[in-house]
PDB file of C-alpha atoms and ligand atoms in Angstrom:
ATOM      1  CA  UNK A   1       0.000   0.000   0.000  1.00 54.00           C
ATOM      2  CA  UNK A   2       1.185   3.983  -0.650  1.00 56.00           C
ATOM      3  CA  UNK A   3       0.508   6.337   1.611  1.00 53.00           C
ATOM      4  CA  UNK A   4      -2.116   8.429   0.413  1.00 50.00           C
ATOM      5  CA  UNK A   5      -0.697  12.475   0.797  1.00 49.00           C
ATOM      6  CA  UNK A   6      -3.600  14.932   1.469  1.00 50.00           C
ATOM      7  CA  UNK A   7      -2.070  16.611  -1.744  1.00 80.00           C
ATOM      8  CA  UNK A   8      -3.174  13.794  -3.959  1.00 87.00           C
ATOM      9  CA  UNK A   9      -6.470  14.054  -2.886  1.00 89.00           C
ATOM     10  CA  UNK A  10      -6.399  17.490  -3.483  1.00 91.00           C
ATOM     11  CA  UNK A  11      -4.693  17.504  -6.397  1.00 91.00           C
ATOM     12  CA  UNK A  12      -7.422  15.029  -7.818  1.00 94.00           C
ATOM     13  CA  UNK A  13     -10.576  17.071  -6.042  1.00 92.00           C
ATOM     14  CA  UNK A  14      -9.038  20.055  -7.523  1.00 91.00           C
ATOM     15  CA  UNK A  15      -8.828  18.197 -11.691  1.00 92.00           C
ATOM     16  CA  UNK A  16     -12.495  17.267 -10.908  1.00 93.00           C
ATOM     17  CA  UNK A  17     -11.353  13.940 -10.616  1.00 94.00           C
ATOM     18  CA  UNK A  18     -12.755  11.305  -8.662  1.00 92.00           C
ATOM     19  CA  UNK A  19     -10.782  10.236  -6.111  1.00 92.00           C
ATOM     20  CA  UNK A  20     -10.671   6.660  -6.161  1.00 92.00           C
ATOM     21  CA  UNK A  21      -7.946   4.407  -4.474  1.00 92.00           C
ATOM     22  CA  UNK A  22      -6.361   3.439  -7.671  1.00 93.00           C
ATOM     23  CA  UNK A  23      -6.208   7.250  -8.532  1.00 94.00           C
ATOM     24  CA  UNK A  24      -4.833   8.263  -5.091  1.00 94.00           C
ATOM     25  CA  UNK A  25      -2.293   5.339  -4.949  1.00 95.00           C
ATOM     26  CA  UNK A  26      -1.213   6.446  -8.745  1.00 96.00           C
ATOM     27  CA  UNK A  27      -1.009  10.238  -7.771  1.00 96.00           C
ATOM     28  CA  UNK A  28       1.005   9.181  -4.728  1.00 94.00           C
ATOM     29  CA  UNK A  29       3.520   7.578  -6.678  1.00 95.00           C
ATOM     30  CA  UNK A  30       3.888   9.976 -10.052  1.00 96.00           C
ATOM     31  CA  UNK A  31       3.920  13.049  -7.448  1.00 94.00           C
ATOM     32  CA  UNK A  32       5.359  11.900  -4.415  1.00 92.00           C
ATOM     33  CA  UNK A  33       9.017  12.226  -6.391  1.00 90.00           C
ATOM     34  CA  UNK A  34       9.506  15.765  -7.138  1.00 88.00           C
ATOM     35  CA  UNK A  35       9.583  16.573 -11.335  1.00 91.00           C
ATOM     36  CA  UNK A  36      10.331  13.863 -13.735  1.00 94.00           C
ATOM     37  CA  UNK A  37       9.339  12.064 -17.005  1.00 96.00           C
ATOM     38  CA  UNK A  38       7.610   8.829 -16.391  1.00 95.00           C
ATOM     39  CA  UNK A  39       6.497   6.195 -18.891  1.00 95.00           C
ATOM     40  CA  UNK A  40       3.172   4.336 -18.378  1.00 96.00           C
ATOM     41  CA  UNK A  41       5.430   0.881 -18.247  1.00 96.00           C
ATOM     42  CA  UNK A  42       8.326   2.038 -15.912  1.00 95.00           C
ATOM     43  CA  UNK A  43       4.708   3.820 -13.160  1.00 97.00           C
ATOM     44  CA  UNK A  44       3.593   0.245 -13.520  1.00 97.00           C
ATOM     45  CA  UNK A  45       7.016  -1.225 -12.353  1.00 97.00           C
ATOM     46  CA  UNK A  46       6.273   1.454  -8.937  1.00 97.00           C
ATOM     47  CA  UNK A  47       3.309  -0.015  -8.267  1.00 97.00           C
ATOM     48  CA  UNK A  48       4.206  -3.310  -8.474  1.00 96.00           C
ATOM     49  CA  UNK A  49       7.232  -2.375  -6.022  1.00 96.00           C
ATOM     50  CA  UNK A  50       4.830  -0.717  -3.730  1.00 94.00           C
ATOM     51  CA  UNK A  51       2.420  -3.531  -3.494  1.00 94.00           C
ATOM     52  CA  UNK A  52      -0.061  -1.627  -5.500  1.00 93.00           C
ATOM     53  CA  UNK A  53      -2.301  -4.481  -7.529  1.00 92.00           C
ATOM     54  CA  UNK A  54      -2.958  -2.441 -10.965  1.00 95.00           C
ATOM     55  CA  UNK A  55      -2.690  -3.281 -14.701  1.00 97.00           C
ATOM     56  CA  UNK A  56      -0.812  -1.835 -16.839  1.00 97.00           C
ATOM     57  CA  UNK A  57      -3.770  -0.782 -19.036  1.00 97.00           C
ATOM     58  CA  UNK A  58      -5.055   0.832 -15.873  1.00 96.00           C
ATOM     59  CA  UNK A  59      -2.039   2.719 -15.269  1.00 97.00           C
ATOM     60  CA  UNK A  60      -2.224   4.323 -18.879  1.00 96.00           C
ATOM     61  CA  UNK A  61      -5.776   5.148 -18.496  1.00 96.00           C
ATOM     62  CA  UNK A  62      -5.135   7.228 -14.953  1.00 97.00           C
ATOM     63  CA  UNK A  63      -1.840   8.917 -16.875  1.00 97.00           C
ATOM     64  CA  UNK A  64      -4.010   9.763 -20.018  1.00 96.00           C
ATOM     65  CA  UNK A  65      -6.904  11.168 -17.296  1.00 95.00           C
ATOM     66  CA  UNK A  66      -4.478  13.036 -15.296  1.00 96.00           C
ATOM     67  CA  UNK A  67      -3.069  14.667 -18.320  1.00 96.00           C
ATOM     68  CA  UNK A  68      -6.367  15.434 -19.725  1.00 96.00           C
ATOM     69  CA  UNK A  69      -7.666  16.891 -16.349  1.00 95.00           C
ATOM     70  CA  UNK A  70      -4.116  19.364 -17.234  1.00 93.00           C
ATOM     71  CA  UNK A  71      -2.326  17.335 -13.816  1.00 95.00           C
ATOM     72  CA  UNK A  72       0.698  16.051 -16.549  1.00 96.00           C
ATOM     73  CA  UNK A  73       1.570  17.076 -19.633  1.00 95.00           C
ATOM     74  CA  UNK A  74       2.499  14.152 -22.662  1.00 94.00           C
ATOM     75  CA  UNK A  75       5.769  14.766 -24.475  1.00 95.00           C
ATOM     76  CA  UNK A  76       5.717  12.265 -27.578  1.00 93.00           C
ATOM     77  CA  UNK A  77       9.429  11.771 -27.906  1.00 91.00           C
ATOM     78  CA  UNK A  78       9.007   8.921 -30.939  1.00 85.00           C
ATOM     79  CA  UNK A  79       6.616   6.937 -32.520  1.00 85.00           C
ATOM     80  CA  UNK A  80       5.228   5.043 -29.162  1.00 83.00           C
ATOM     81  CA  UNK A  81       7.411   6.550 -26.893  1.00 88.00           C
ATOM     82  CA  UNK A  82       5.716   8.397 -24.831  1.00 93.00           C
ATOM     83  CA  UNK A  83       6.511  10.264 -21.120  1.00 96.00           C
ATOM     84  CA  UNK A  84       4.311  11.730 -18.851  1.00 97.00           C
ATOM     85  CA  UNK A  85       5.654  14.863 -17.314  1.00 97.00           C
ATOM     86  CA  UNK A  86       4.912  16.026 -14.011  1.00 95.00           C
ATOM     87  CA  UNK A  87       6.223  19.565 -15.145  1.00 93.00           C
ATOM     88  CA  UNK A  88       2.582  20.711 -16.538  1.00 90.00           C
ATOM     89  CA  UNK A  89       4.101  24.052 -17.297  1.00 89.00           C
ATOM     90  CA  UNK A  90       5.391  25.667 -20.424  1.00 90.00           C
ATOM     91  CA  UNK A  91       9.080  24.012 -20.833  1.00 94.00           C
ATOM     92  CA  UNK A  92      11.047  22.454 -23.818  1.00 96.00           C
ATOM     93  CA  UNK A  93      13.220  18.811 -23.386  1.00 97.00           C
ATOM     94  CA  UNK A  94      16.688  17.574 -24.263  1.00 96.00           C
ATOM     95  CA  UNK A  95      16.160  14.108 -25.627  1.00 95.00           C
ATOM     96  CA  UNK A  96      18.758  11.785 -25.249  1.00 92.00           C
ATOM     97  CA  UNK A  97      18.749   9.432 -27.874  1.00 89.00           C
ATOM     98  CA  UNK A  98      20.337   6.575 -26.815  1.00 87.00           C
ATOM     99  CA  UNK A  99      19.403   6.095 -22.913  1.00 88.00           C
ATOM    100  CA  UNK A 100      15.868   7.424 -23.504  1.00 88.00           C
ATOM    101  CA  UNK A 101      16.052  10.443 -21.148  1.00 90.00           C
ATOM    102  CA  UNK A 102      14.681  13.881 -20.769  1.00 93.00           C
ATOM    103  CA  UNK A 103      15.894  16.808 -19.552  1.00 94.00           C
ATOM    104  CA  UNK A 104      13.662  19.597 -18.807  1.00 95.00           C
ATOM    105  CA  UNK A 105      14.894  23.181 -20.687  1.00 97.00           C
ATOM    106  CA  UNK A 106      13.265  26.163 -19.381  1.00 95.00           C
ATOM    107  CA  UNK A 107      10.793  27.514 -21.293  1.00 93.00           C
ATOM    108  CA  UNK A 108      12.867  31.025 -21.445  1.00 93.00           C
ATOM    109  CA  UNK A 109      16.051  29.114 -22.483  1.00 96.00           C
ATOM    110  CA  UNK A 110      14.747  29.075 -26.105  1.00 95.00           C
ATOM    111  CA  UNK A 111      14.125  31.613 -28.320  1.00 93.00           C
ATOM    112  CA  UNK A 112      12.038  31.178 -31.231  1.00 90.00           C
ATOM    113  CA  UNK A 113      12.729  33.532 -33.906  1.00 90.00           C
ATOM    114  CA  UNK A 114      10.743  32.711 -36.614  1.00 93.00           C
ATOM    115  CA  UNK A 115       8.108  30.402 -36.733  1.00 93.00           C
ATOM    116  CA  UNK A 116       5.600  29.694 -40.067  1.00 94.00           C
ATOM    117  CA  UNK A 117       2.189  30.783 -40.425  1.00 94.00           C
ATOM    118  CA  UNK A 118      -0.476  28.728 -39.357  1.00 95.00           C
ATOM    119  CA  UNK A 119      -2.726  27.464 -41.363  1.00 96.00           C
ATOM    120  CA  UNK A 120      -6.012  29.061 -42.247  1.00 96.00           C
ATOM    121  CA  UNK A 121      -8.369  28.923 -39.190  1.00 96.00           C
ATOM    122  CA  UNK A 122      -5.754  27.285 -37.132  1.00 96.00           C
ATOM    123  CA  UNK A 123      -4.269  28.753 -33.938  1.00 94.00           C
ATOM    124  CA  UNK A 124      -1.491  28.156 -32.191  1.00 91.00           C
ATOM    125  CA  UNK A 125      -1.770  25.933 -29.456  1.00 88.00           C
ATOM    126  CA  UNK A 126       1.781  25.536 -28.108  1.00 87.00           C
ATOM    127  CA  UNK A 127       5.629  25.143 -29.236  1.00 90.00           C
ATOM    128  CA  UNK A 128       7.124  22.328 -27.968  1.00 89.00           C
ATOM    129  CA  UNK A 129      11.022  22.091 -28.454  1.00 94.00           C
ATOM    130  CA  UNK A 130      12.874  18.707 -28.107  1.00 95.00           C
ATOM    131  CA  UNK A 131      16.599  18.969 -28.527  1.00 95.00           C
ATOM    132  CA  UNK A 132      17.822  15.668 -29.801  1.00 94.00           C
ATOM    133  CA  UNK A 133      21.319  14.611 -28.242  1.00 94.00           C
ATOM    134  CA  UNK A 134      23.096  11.326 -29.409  1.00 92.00           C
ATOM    135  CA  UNK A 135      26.119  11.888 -26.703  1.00 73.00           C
ATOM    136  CA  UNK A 136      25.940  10.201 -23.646  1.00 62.00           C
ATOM    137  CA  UNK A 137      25.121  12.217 -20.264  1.00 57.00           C
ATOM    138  CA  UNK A 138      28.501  13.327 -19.094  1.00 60.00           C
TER     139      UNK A 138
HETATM  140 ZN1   ZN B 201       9.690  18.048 -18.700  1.00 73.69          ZN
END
């Protein structure tokens, strides 16, 4: 079992999301580590470690409902690769290619100086920046 933080029920109550145990245990463990970039598979590794009895399809649902409900942001990083970030404000990523990590990049540390128009009737939504980086952390 996880210890269930007031802030997770909180932070649930104040998405509009029911709080239901397998919510609260989830929240518990994506939040209770400070910011990061979790997949859906390595959560449901956590809650196996922390005696928490949920499927992995489960696990994806409550990530795609927190980010929904705004609670995580998705950061597509290749074709099926996908992290949720616990960082729901504006930032940009490095990418590390070959160990599969993120780096968060302040969202002031990049400039964009020219960007295309959109198309007709579209409006910008958001920029997201991922720097690509095929060097190994130093
Ligand atoms: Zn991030």
């Amino acid at each position: 079992m996880v210890t269930e933080s007031p802030s997770s029920a909180d932070r649930l109550a104040s998405a509009g999301l029911r709080p239901t145990r397998q919510r609260l245990e989830l929240a518990s463990l994506v939040f209770g580590k400070g910011e990061r970039h979790l997949s859906a598979e390595s959560l449901h590794e956590e809650a196996i470690g922390a005696n928490v009895s949920v499927s992995l399809a489960t696990v994806y649902n409550t990530l795609r409902h927190f980010t929904d409900r705004g609670l995580l942001r998705e950061v597509l990083v290749a074709p099926g690769k996908v992290y949720f970030d616990t960082n729901a404000g504006d930032h940009h990523h490095f990418f590390f290619e070959g160990t599969g990590e993120l780096i968060d990049i302040p969202a002031d540390h990049v400039t964009l100086s020219k960007l295309p128009p959109t198309p007709a009737g579209a409006e910008l939504s958001r920029v997201d920046v991922i720097i690509r980086l095929t060097a190994p952390k130093a």
